[in-house]
Amino acid sequence: MKTTVLKIDSAKPDFNAITTAVSILQQGGLIAFPTETVYGLGANAFDEAAVRRIFEAKGRPPRNPLIVHVSTVDAARQLADEWPDSAMQLCDQLWPGPLTIVVTKSDAVPDVVTARGSTVAIRIPSHPVALKLLTESGLPIAAPSANRSSGLSPTQAEHVLRDLDGRIDLVLDGGQTSGGLESTVLDVTSYPPRLLRPGLVSPEQIREIVGSVIVPSAEMESEGTLRSPGMLGKHYSPRTPVICVEGDATPEVVRLLSAGLSIGWLAFGKELACDRLEIITLSDDPREYSQGLYASLHELDGGRLDRIVVSLPPATEDWLAVRDRLQRASLGY
Ligand code: TXA
Ligand code: MG
């Protein structure tokens, strides 16, 4: 399959590019498109064969359900069996935006989308390209991040092509995404809602709207408490092994360098310069850090380095989503 790439103006999406993408969706094809978080790999959520193609293109296990993207709260409610008060309040305040809610599903949603589960994850994205695709097609779009399963999420069209060139029909290239990290996934089927995946919407923002949120701790997770199925095990990983370090990473970097290895260092504040060492220092502001995180990991993951060392940001709630992704990226090495 040949993958077509079309440039698209993120602020004012060009009509022709949108029309091409919509016609691919209508015919059961796959398109990658920018959202305000990361690039998504979309198909018509009502077309079972098209949704199955998403799983094939990504190499995604069929037990890992997909997020359905819609453009209105009414469209979201048609996919749900129940719409709790907390859903109403959260969507009112945070949609369009990087919050995905999990609700009990209606019969309208094919089982392949939800991995045969009884709930469905839904969000209204705020990116103009994503919204235009939704409004022009009139379809709900099932879309995971546009990367091979367990790999790094894409924040640029080039990242999508690195993983999926030849496996999908179209990439809409709208440049770098603004958020850089995935949406927050929140189970609202009971109260207080439970955080399944930390993301760009913080627990504090959720608390301000609905009063309370359950944030599973690292200990609860290791005891196997319910999580979003896609959060099990290694995920969001570059090909190069990642080593996460709490506090000062200098001794670890020095140790690896003296063992003769080439090192990429995702630093936080402090730096050390040396041959065989590539350093990227990210901001100490969580929002700015999130924006640059995947692009930096993609950059260090070009194949020339033996290890990527990451200085973990502090273990505070502000950094929950960033630390979650970094720790998962380092699992299994
Ligand atoms: O920012 C985002 O959320 C991006 C953009 C494209 O919207 N999408 C994304 O999708 O990150 P994906 O598939 O890479 O991650 C979705 C996560 C997975 O961990 C999946 O297991 C979880 O949401 N999920 C989907 N449906 C679920 C459900 N019914 N119950 C619990 N978790 C669910
Ligand atoms: Mg993903």
mmCIF file of C-alpha atoms and ligand atoms in Angstrom:
data_model
loop_
_atom_site.group_PDB
_atom_site.id
_atom_site.type_symbol
_atom_site.label_atom_id
_atom_site.label_comp_id
_atom_site.label_asym_id
_atom_site.label_seq_id
_atom_site.Cartn_x
_atom_site.Cartn_y
_atom_site.Cartn_z
ATOM 1 C CA MET A 1 0.000 0.000 0.000
ATOM 2 C CA LYS A 2 1.240 3.490 -0.786
ATOM 3 C CA THR A 3 0.872 6.042 1.990
ATOM 4 C CA THR A 4 0.016 9.521 0.722
ATOM 5 C CA VAL A 5 1.178 12.536 2.734
ATOM 6 C CA LEU A 6 -0.780 15.782 2.465
ATOM 7 C CA LYS A 7 0.322 18.985 4.168
ATOM 8 C CA ILE A 8 -2.508 20.704 5.960
ATOM 9 C CA ASP A 9 -2.766 24.099 7.623
ATOM 10 C CA SER A 10 -3.429 23.313 11.278
ATOM 11 C CA ALA A 11 -5.179 26.599 12.007
ATOM 12 C CA LYS A 12 -7.285 26.668 8.823
ATOM 13 C CA PRO A 13 -7.517 23.131 7.402
ATOM 14 C CA ASP A 14 -7.589 23.147 3.579
ATOM 15 C CA PHE A 15 -10.819 21.901 2.069
ATOM 16 C CA ASN A 16 -9.149 19.579 -0.468
ATOM 17 C CA ALA A 17 -7.079 17.692 2.082
ATOM 18 C CA ILE A 18 -10.109 17.252 4.333
ATOM 19 C CA THR A 19 -12.267 16.032 1.427
ATOM 20 C CA THR A 20 -9.646 13.443 0.469
ATOM 21 C CA ALA A 21 -9.400 12.221 4.066
ATOM 22 C CA VAL A 22 -13.178 12.037 4.492
ATOM 23 C CA SER A 23 -13.578 9.980 1.332
ATOM 24 C CA ILE A 24 -10.912 7.524 2.583
ATOM 25 C CA LEU A 25 -12.775 7.203 5.902
ATOM 26 C CA GLN A 26 -16.058 6.590 4.067
ATOM 27 C CA GLN A 27 -14.425 3.827 2.026
ATOM 28 C CA GLY A 28 -13.086 2.021 5.099
ATOM 29 C CA GLY A 29 -9.492 3.301 4.874
ATOM 30 C CA LEU A 30 -7.021 4.493 7.520
ATOM 31 C CA ILE A 31 -5.791 8.053 7.990
ATOM 32 C CA ALA A 32 -3.318 9.576 10.433
ATOM 33 C CA PHE A 33 -4.208 13.087 11.572
ATOM 34 C CA PRO A 34 -3.008 15.610 14.148
ATOM 35 C CA THR A 35 -4.870 16.159 17.401
ATOM 36 C CA GLU A 36 -3.911 18.570 20.190
ATOM 37 C CA THR A 37 -2.244 15.640 22.009
ATOM 38 C CA VAL A 38 -0.500 13.288 19.553
ATOM 39 C CA TYR A 39 -1.253 12.076 15.987
ATOM 40 C CA GLY A 40 -4.156 9.617 15.818
ATOM 41 C CA LEU A 41 -4.697 6.698 13.424
ATOM 42 C CA GLY A 42 -8.355 6.971 12.496
ATOM 43 C CA ALA A 43 -11.066 4.848 10.921
ATOM 44 C CA ASN A 44 -14.857 5.022 10.809
ATOM 45 C CA ALA A 45 -15.819 3.633 14.244
ATOM 46 C CA PHE A 46 -19.030 2.113 12.808
ATOM 47 C CA ASP A 47 -17.108 0.137 10.151
ATOM 48 C CA GLU A 48 -15.884 -3.076 11.809
ATOM 49 C CA ALA A 49 -13.578 -4.086 8.966
ATOM 50 C CA ALA A 50 -11.947 -0.640 8.973
ATOM 51 C CA VAL A 51 -11.445 -0.766 12.745
ATOM 52 C CA ARG A 52 -9.859 -4.213 12.432
ATOM 53 C CA ARG A 53 -7.396 -2.653 9.964
ATOM 54 C CA ILE A 54 -6.254 -0.248 12.718
ATOM 55 C CA PHE A 55 -5.280 -3.206 14.906
ATOM 56 C CA GLU A 56 -3.427 -4.837 11.983
ATOM 57 C CA ALA A 57 -1.541 -1.679 10.980
ATOM 58 C CA LYS A 58 -0.404 -1.048 14.565
ATOM 59 C CA GLY A 59 0.190 -4.682 15.514
ATOM 60 C CA ARG A 60 -2.101 -3.917 18.458
ATOM 61 C CA PRO A 61 -3.452 -6.748 20.616
ATOM 62 C CA PRO A 62 -7.227 -7.044 20.002
ATOM 63 C CA ARG A 63 -7.899 -6.881 23.756
ATOM 64 C CA ASN A 64 -6.781 -3.226 23.889
ATOM 65 C CA PRO A 65 -9.825 -0.982 23.215
ATOM 66 C CA LEU A 66 -9.839 2.242 21.166
ATOM 67 C CA ILE A 67 -10.934 5.806 21.891
ATOM 68 C CA VAL A 68 -13.851 7.064 19.796
ATOM 69 C CA HIS A 69 -13.584 10.712 18.733
ATOM 70 C CA VAL A 70 -16.730 12.743 18.093
ATOM 71 C CA SER A 71 -17.502 16.433 17.490
ATOM 72 C CA THR A 72 -20.541 17.004 19.743
ATOM 73 C CA VAL A 73 -21.729 15.959 23.204
ATOM 74 C CA ASP A 74 -24.933 14.627 21.564
ATOM 75 C CA ALA A 75 -22.893 12.320 19.349
ATOM 76 C CA ALA A 76 -20.960 11.173 22.429
ATOM 77 C CA ARG A 77 -24.150 10.426 24.343
ATOM 78 C CA GLN A 78 -25.439 8.247 21.501
ATOM 79 C CA LEU A 79 -22.447 5.972 22.023
ATOM 80 C CA ALA A 80 -23.156 5.688 25.761
ATOM 81 C CA ASP A 81 -25.737 3.704 27.661
ATOM 82 C CA GLU A 82 -25.604 6.004 30.682
ATOM 83 C CA TRP A 83 -24.342 9.543 31.000
ATOM 84 C CA PRO A 84 -23.521 10.243 34.665
ATOM 85 C CA ASP A 85 -23.599 13.742 36.183
ATOM 86 C CA SER A 86 -19.828 13.748 36.414
ATOM 87 C CA ALA A 87 -19.604 13.129 32.638
ATOM 88 C CA MET A 88 -21.937 16.035 32.056
ATOM 89 C CA GLN A 89 -19.945 18.427 34.253
ATOM 90 C CA LEU A 90 -16.524 17.371 32.959
ATOM 91 C CA CYS A 91 -17.497 17.508 29.296
ATOM 92 C CA ASP A 92 -19.138 20.860 29.783
ATOM 93 C CA GLN A 93 -15.874 22.311 31.130
ATOM 94 C CA LEU A 94 -13.136 20.345 29.374
ATOM 95 C CA TRP A 95 -14.428 19.432 25.902
ATOM 96 C CA PRO A 96 -13.206 19.946 23.269
ATOM 97 C CA GLY A 97 -9.884 18.953 24.814
ATOM 98 C CA PRO A 98 -7.505 16.240 26.045
ATOM 99 C CA LEU A 99 -9.914 14.400 28.367
ATOM 100 C CA THR A 100 -11.194 10.924 27.430
ATOM 101 C CA ILE A 101 -14.086 9.593 29.483
ATOM 102 C CA VAL A 102 -14.991 5.928 29.870
ATOM 103 C CA VAL A 103 -18.742 5.234 30.100
ATOM 104 C CA THR A 104 -20.948 2.148 29.639
ATOM 105 C CA LYS A 105 -21.392 1.592 25.921
ATOM 106 C CA SER A 106 -24.574 1.580 23.837
ATOM 107 C CA ASP A 107 -25.354 -1.049 21.196
ATOM 108 C CA ALA A 108 -24.323 1.480 18.543
ATOM 109 C CA VAL A 109 -20.632 0.819 19.269
ATOM 110 C CA PRO A 110 -19.175 -2.272 17.556
ATOM 111 C CA ASP A 111 -17.484 -4.788 19.902
ATOM 112 C CA VAL A 112 -14.219 -4.605 17.977
ATOM 113 C CA VAL A 113 -13.821 -0.948 19.091
ATOM 114 C CA THR A 114 -14.182 -1.735 22.791
ATOM 115 C CA ALA A 115 -12.308 -5.062 22.703
ATOM 116 C CA ARG A 116 -15.655 -6.709 23.579
ATOM 117 C CA GLY A 117 -15.798 -4.735 26.834
ATOM 118 C CA SER A 118 -18.967 -3.151 28.225
ATOM 119 C CA THR A 119 -17.514 0.384 28.300
ATOM 120 C CA VAL A 120 -16.411 2.847 25.628
ATOM 121 C CA ALA A 121 -13.807 5.617 25.773
ATOM 122 C CA ILE A 122 -14.876 8.898 24.123
ATOM 123 C CA ARG A 123 -13.450 12.358 23.565
ATOM 124 C CA ILE A 124 -14.001 15.543 21.551
ATOM 125 C CA PRO A 125 -10.583 16.731 20.359
ATOM 126 C CA SER A 126 -9.905 20.461 20.054
ATOM 127 C CA HIS A 127 -7.460 20.404 17.119
ATOM 128 C CA PRO A 128 -9.057 22.166 14.111
ATOM 129 C CA VAL A 129 -7.994 19.377 11.702
ATOM 130 C CA ALA A 130 -9.481 16.639 13.897
ATOM 131 C CA LEU A 131 -12.686 18.625 14.409
ATOM 132 C CA LYS A 132 -13.046 19.369 10.705
ATOM 133 C CA LEU A 133 -12.647 15.675 9.840
ATOM 134 C CA LEU A 134 -15.363 14.825 12.354
ATOM 135 C CA THR A 135 -17.810 17.500 11.263
ATOM 136 C CA GLU A 136 -17.287 17.014 7.511
ATOM 137 C CA SER A 137 -17.550 13.206 7.679
ATOM 138 C CA GLY A 138 -20.330 13.137 10.260
ATOM 139 C CA LEU A 139 -18.706 9.911 11.500
ATOM 140 C CA PRO A 140 -17.371 8.899 14.892
ATOM 141 C CA ILE A 141 -13.632 8.217 14.405
ATOM 142 C CA ALA A 142 -11.945 5.403 16.343
ATOM 143 C CA ALA A 143 -8.316 6.445 16.772
ATOM 144 C CA PRO A 144 -5.414 5.215 18.854
ATOM 145 C CA SER A 145 -2.067 7.002 18.685
ATOM 146 C CA ALA A 146 -0.531 6.568 15.206
ATOM 147 C CA ASN A 147 2.438 4.379 16.156
ATOM 148 C CA ARG A 148 3.220 0.642 16.153
ATOM 149 C CA SER A 149 1.928 -0.993 19.335
ATOM 150 C CA SER A 150 4.043 -0.252 22.447
ATOM 151 C CA GLY A 151 6.236 2.234 20.537
ATOM 152 C CA LEU A 152 6.681 5.978 20.986
ATOM 153 C CA SER A 153 3.648 8.141 20.240
ATOM 154 C CA PRO A 154 4.008 10.526 17.258
ATOM 155 C CA THR A 155 3.907 14.299 17.625
ATOM 156 C CA GLN A 156 5.000 14.978 14.015
ATOM 157 C CA ALA A 157 4.031 13.461 10.644
ATOM 158 C CA GLU A 158 7.597 12.124 10.227
ATOM 159 C CA HIS A 159 7.181 10.099 13.425
ATOM 160 C CA VAL A 160 4.017 8.521 11.989
ATOM 161 C CA LEU A 161 5.802 7.600 8.761
ATOM 162 C CA ARG A 162 8.708 6.053 10.641
ATOM 163 C CA ASP A 163 6.304 3.434 12.037
ATOM 164 C CA LEU A 164 3.428 3.208 9.571
ATOM 165 C CA ASP A 165 4.636 4.138 6.063
ATOM 166 C CA GLY A 166 3.106 1.642 3.628
ATOM 167 C CA ARG A 167 0.590 0.392 6.210
ATOM 168 C CA ILE A 168 -2.002 3.207 6.053
ATOM 169 C CA ASP A 169 -3.677 5.252 3.304
ATOM 170 C CA LEU A 170 -2.993 8.844 4.271
ATOM 171 C CA VAL A 171 -1.131 11.106 6.680
ATOM 172 C CA LEU A 172 -2.391 14.657 7.151
ATOM 173 C CA ASP A 173 0.768 16.571 8.037
ATOM 174 C CA GLY A 174 -0.231 19.457 10.288
ATOM 175 C CA GLY A 175 3.220 19.927 11.855
ATOM 176 C CA GLN A 176 4.149 19.424 15.511
ATOM 177 C CA THR A 177 1.193 18.810 17.860
ATOM 178 C CA SER A 178 0.817 21.386 20.622
ATOM 179 C CA GLY A 179 0.161 19.198 23.697
ATOM 180 C CA GLY A 180 2.744 16.511 22.986
ATOM 181 C CA LEU A 181 1.342 13.941 25.436
ATOM 182 C CA GLU A 182 -1.822 11.800 25.259
ATOM 183 C CA SER A 183 -5.210 12.624 26.739
ATOM 184 C CA THR A 184 -6.165 11.799 30.316
ATOM 185 C CA VAL A 185 -8.350 8.665 30.445
ATOM 186 C CA LEU A 186 -10.963 8.795 33.209
ATOM 187 C CA ASP A 187 -13.506 6.134 34.195
ATOM 188 C CA VAL A 188 -16.729 7.963 35.123
ATOM 189 C CA THR A 189 -18.929 4.867 35.501
ATOM 190 C CA SER A 190 -18.771 5.305 39.288
ATOM 191 C CA TYR A 191 -18.170 8.218 41.651
ATOM 192 C CA PRO A 192 -15.564 9.454 42.388
ATOM 193 C CA PRO A 193 -14.204 8.955 38.873
ATOM 194 C CA ARG A 194 -11.031 6.916 38.593
ATOM 195 C CA LEU A 195 -7.934 7.971 36.664
ATOM 196 C CA LEU A 196 -6.972 5.184 34.232
ATOM 197 C CA ARG A 197 -4.201 7.047 32.413
ATOM 198 C CA PRO A 198 -2.713 10.372 33.571
ATOM 199 C CA GLY A 199 -2.477 12.866 30.711
ATOM 200 C CA LEU A 200 -2.700 16.520 29.759
ATOM 201 C CA VAL A 201 -5.709 17.177 32.019
ATOM 202 C CA SER A 202 -4.439 17.084 35.615
ATOM 203 C CA PRO A 203 -6.144 15.398 38.593
ATOM 204 C CA GLU A 204 -6.457 18.890 40.109
ATOM 205 C CA GLN A 205 -8.514 20.123 37.126
ATOM 206 C CA ILE A 206 -10.835 17.121 37.555
ATOM 207 C CA ARG A 207 -11.122 17.673 41.328
ATOM 208 C CA GLU A 208 -12.076 21.304 40.774
ATOM 209 C CA ILE A 209 -15.010 20.232 38.606
ATOM 210 C CA VAL A 210 -16.376 17.085 40.291
ATOM 211 C CA GLY A 211 -14.891 17.372 43.789
ATOM 212 C CA SER A 212 -12.856 14.185 43.883
ATOM 213 C CA VAL A 213 -10.865 11.729 41.745
ATOM 214 C CA ILE A 214 -9.227 8.384 42.508
ATOM 215 C CA VAL A 215 -5.576 8.482 41.478
ATOM 216 C CA PRO A 216 -4.177 4.947 41.692
ATOM 217 C CA SER A 217 -0.788 4.925 43.404
ATOM 218 C CA ALA A 218 2.236 3.018 42.147
ATOM 219 C CA GLU A 219 1.652 0.428 44.903
ATOM 220 C CA MET A 220 -1.955 -0.157 43.826
ATOM 221 C CA GLU A 221 -0.765 -0.673 40.278
ATOM 222 C CA SER A 222 1.800 -3.259 41.171
ATOM 223 C CA GLU A 223 -0.933 -5.131 43.053
ATOM 224 C CA GLY A 224 -2.793 -5.338 39.746
ATOM 225 C CA THR A 225 -5.657 -2.945 40.500
ATOM 226 C CA LEU A 226 -7.841 -2.140 37.479
ATOM 227 C CA ARG A 227 -6.117 -0.003 34.895
ATOM 228 C CA SER A 228 -6.777 0.922 31.364
ATOM 229 C CA PRO A 229 -5.909 -2.270 29.412
ATOM 230 C CA GLY A 230 -3.396 -0.421 27.266
ATOM 231 C CA MET A 231 -1.439 0.602 30.323
ATOM 232 C CA LEU A 232 -0.246 -2.865 31.175
ATOM 233 C CA GLY A 233 3.483 -3.322 30.913
ATOM 234 C CA LYS A 234 5.949 -1.777 28.537
ATOM 235 C CA HIS A 235 4.614 1.058 26.445
ATOM 236 C CA TYR A 236 5.611 4.362 24.867
ATOM 237 C CA SER A 237 9.089 2.934 24.289
ATOM 238 C CA PRO A 238 11.878 4.009 21.974
ATOM 239 C CA ARG A 239 13.883 1.185 20.347
ATOM 240 C CA THR A 240 16.963 2.279 22.297
ATOM 241 C CA PRO A 241 16.918 1.000 25.908
ATOM 242 C CA VAL A 242 15.811 3.686 28.389
ATOM 243 C CA ILE A 243 17.156 3.991 31.942
ATOM 244 C CA CYS A 244 15.253 6.246 34.348
ATOM 245 C CA VAL A 245 17.129 7.792 37.262
ATOM 246 C CA GLU A 246 15.658 9.575 40.312
ATOM 247 C CA GLY A 247 17.708 12.577 41.408
ATOM 248 C CA ASP A 248 21.161 13.268 39.971
ATOM 249 C CA ALA A 249 21.834 11.041 36.930
ATOM 250 C CA THR A 250 25.465 12.142 36.534
ATOM 251 C CA PRO A 251 27.002 9.059 38.234
ATOM 252 C CA GLU A 252 24.943 6.700 36.025
ATOM 253 C CA VAL A 253 25.891 8.617 32.882
ATOM 254 C CA VAL A 254 29.591 8.552 33.873
ATOM 255 C CA ARG A 255 29.398 4.809 34.623
ATOM 256 C CA LEU A 256 27.869 4.002 31.204
ATOM 257 C CA LEU A 257 30.325 6.260 29.369
ATOM 258 C CA SER A 258 33.275 4.602 31.075
ATOM 259 C CA ALA A 259 31.886 1.234 29.966
ATOM 260 C CA GLY A 260 32.370 2.564 26.400
ATOM 261 C CA LEU A 261 28.703 3.128 25.538
ATOM 262 C CA SER A 262 27.211 6.023 23.537
ATOM 263 C CA ILE A 263 24.606 7.793 25.609
ATOM 264 C CA GLY A 264 21.641 10.073 25.042
ATOM 265 C CA TRP A 265 20.651 11.983 28.137
ATOM 266 C CA LEU A 266 17.243 13.520 28.633
ATOM 267 C CA ALA A 267 18.311 15.937 31.299
ATOM 268 C CA PHE A 268 16.384 18.048 33.707
ATOM 269 C CA GLY A 269 18.217 21.183 34.707
ATOM 270 C CA LYS A 270 21.829 20.060 35.170
ATOM 271 C CA GLU A 271 24.152 19.141 32.272
ATOM 272 C CA LEU A 272 27.450 17.401 31.661
ATOM 273 C CA ALA A 273 29.240 17.685 28.307
ATOM 274 C CA CYS A 274 31.395 14.952 26.777
ATOM 275 C CA ASP A 275 31.989 13.012 23.502
ATOM 276 C CA ARG A 276 29.687 10.011 23.066
ATOM 277 C CA LEU A 277 27.053 11.982 24.943
ATOM 278 C CA GLU A 278 24.045 13.733 23.413
ATOM 279 C CA ILE A 279 22.124 15.851 25.845
ATOM 280 C CA ILE A 280 18.652 17.300 25.482
ATOM 281 C CA THR A 281 17.582 19.449 28.408
ATOM 282 C CA LEU A 282 13.831 19.871 28.732
ATOM 283 C CA SER A 283 11.945 22.614 30.553
ATOM 284 C CA ASP A 284 11.201 22.419 34.281
ATOM 285 C CA ASP A 285 7.612 23.415 33.473
ATOM 286 C CA PRO A 286 5.413 20.271 33.102
ATOM 287 C CA ARG A 287 3.426 21.657 30.127
ATOM 288 C CA GLU A 288 6.526 22.652 28.173
ATOM 289 C CA TYR A 289 8.257 19.411 29.098
ATOM 290 C CA SER A 290 5.265 17.387 27.806
ATOM 291 C CA GLN A 291 5.314 19.305 24.520
ATOM 292 C CA GLY A 292 8.897 18.328 23.837
ATOM 293 C CA LEU A 293 9.061 14.854 25.395
ATOM 294 C CA TYR A 294 8.214 12.531 22.487
ATOM 295 C CA ALA A 295 10.017 14.665 19.896
ATOM 296 C CA SER A 296 13.156 14.484 22.084
ATOM 297 C CA LEU A 297 12.888 10.719 22.534
ATOM 298 C CA HIS A 298 12.327 10.259 18.776
ATOM 299 C CA GLU A 299 15.417 12.399 18.158
ATOM 300 C CA LEU A 300 17.592 10.342 20.537
ATOM 301 C CA ASP A 301 16.187 7.112 19.091
ATOM 302 C CA GLY A 302 17.850 7.375 15.677
ATOM 303 C CA GLY A 303 19.867 4.171 16.191
ATOM 304 C CA ARG A 304 23.277 5.701 16.948
ATOM 305 C CA LEU A 305 23.071 5.498 20.746
ATOM 306 C CA ASP A 306 23.377 2.495 23.076
ATOM 307 C CA ARG A 307 21.266 3.845 25.932
ATOM 308 C CA ILE A 308 18.972 6.769 26.746
ATOM 309 C CA VAL A 309 19.339 7.961 30.331
ATOM 310 C CA VAL A 310 16.437 10.005 31.693
ATOM 311 C CA SER A 311 16.630 12.248 34.740
ATOM 312 C CA LEU A 312 13.128 11.826 36.155
ATOM 313 C CA PRO A 313 11.272 15.004 37.112
ATOM 314 C CA PRO A 314 10.099 15.202 40.759
ATOM 315 C CA ALA A 315 7.492 12.740 42.073
ATOM 316 C CA THR A 316 4.733 15.349 42.443
ATOM 317 C CA GLU A 317 1.235 15.348 40.926
ATOM 318 C CA ASP A 318 2.224 17.999 38.340
ATOM 319 C CA TRP A 319 4.579 15.485 36.799
ATOM 320 C CA LEU A 320 2.304 12.426 37.063
ATOM 321 C CA ALA A 321 1.697 11.948 33.327
ATOM 322 C CA VAL A 322 5.299 12.616 32.295
ATOM 323 C CA ARG A 323 6.729 10.214 34.909
ATOM 324 C CA ASP A 324 4.160 7.587 33.952
ATOM 325 C CA ARG A 325 5.261 7.642 30.276
ATOM 326 C CA LEU A 326 8.970 7.686 31.122
ATOM 327 C CA GLN A 327 8.715 4.803 33.558
ATOM 328 C CA ARG A 328 6.728 2.715 31.066
ATOM 329 C CA ALA A 329 9.257 3.538 28.338
ATOM 330 C CA SER A 330 11.989 2.025 30.504
ATOM 331 C CA LEU A 331 10.168 -1.218 31.439
ATOM 332 C CA GLY A 332 11.664 -4.455 30.257
ATOM 333 C CA TYR A 333 15.164 -3.234 29.430
HETATM 334 O O1 TXA B 1 -4.552 11.668 23.216
HETATM 335 C C1 TXA B 1 -5.051 10.570 22.957
HETATM 336 O O2 TXA B 1 -5.787 9.958 23.755
HETATM 337 C C2 TXA B 1 -4.734 9.953 21.577
HETATM 338 C C3 TXA B 1 -5.399 10.813 20.511
HETATM 339 C C4 TXA B 1 -5.241 10.235 19.121
HETATM 340 O O3 TXA B 1 -6.754 10.998 20.831
HETATM 341 N N1 TXA B 1 -5.180 8.601 21.524
HETATM 342 C C5 TXA B 1 -4.579 7.610 22.233
HETATM 343 O O4 TXA B 1 -5.128 6.357 21.999
HETATM 344 O O5 TXA B 1 -3.646 7.799 22.989
HETATM 345 P P1 TXA B 1 -4.391 5.010 22.463
HETATM 346 O O6 TXA B 1 -5.206 3.904 21.906
HETATM 347 O O7 TXA B 1 -2.982 5.054 22.072
HETATM 348 O O8 TXA B 1 -4.590 5.023 24.010
HETATM 349 C C6 TXA B 1 -5.900 4.913 24.548
HETATM 350 C C7 TXA B 1 -5.872 4.353 25.925
HETATM 351 C C8 TXA B 1 -5.337 2.931 25.971
HETATM 352 O O9 TXA B 1 -4.536 2.805 27.134
HETATM 353 C C9 TXA B 1 -6.605 2.092 26.064
HETATM 354 O O10 TXA B 1 -6.405 0.866 26.739
HETATM 355 C C10 TXA B 1 -7.510 3.020 26.878
HETATM 356 O O11 TXA B 1 -7.222 4.318 26.399
HETATM 357 N N2 TXA B 1 -8.924 2.699 26.644
HETATM 358 C C11 TXA B 1 -9.616 2.756 25.493
HETATM 359 N N3 TXA B 1 -10.882 2.346 25.681
HETATM 360 C C12 TXA B 1 -11.012 2.020 26.984
HETATM 361 C C13 TXA B 1 -12.070 1.526 27.799
HETATM 362 N N4 TXA B 1 -13.276 1.266 27.292
HETATM 363 N N5 TXA B 1 -11.813 1.304 29.114
HETATM 364 C C14 TXA B 1 -10.601 1.575 29.638
HETATM 365 N N6 TXA B 1 -9.556 2.041 28.924
HETATM 366 C C15 TXA B 1 -9.751 2.267 27.610
HETATM 367 MG MG MG B 2 -1.003 4.767 22.181
#
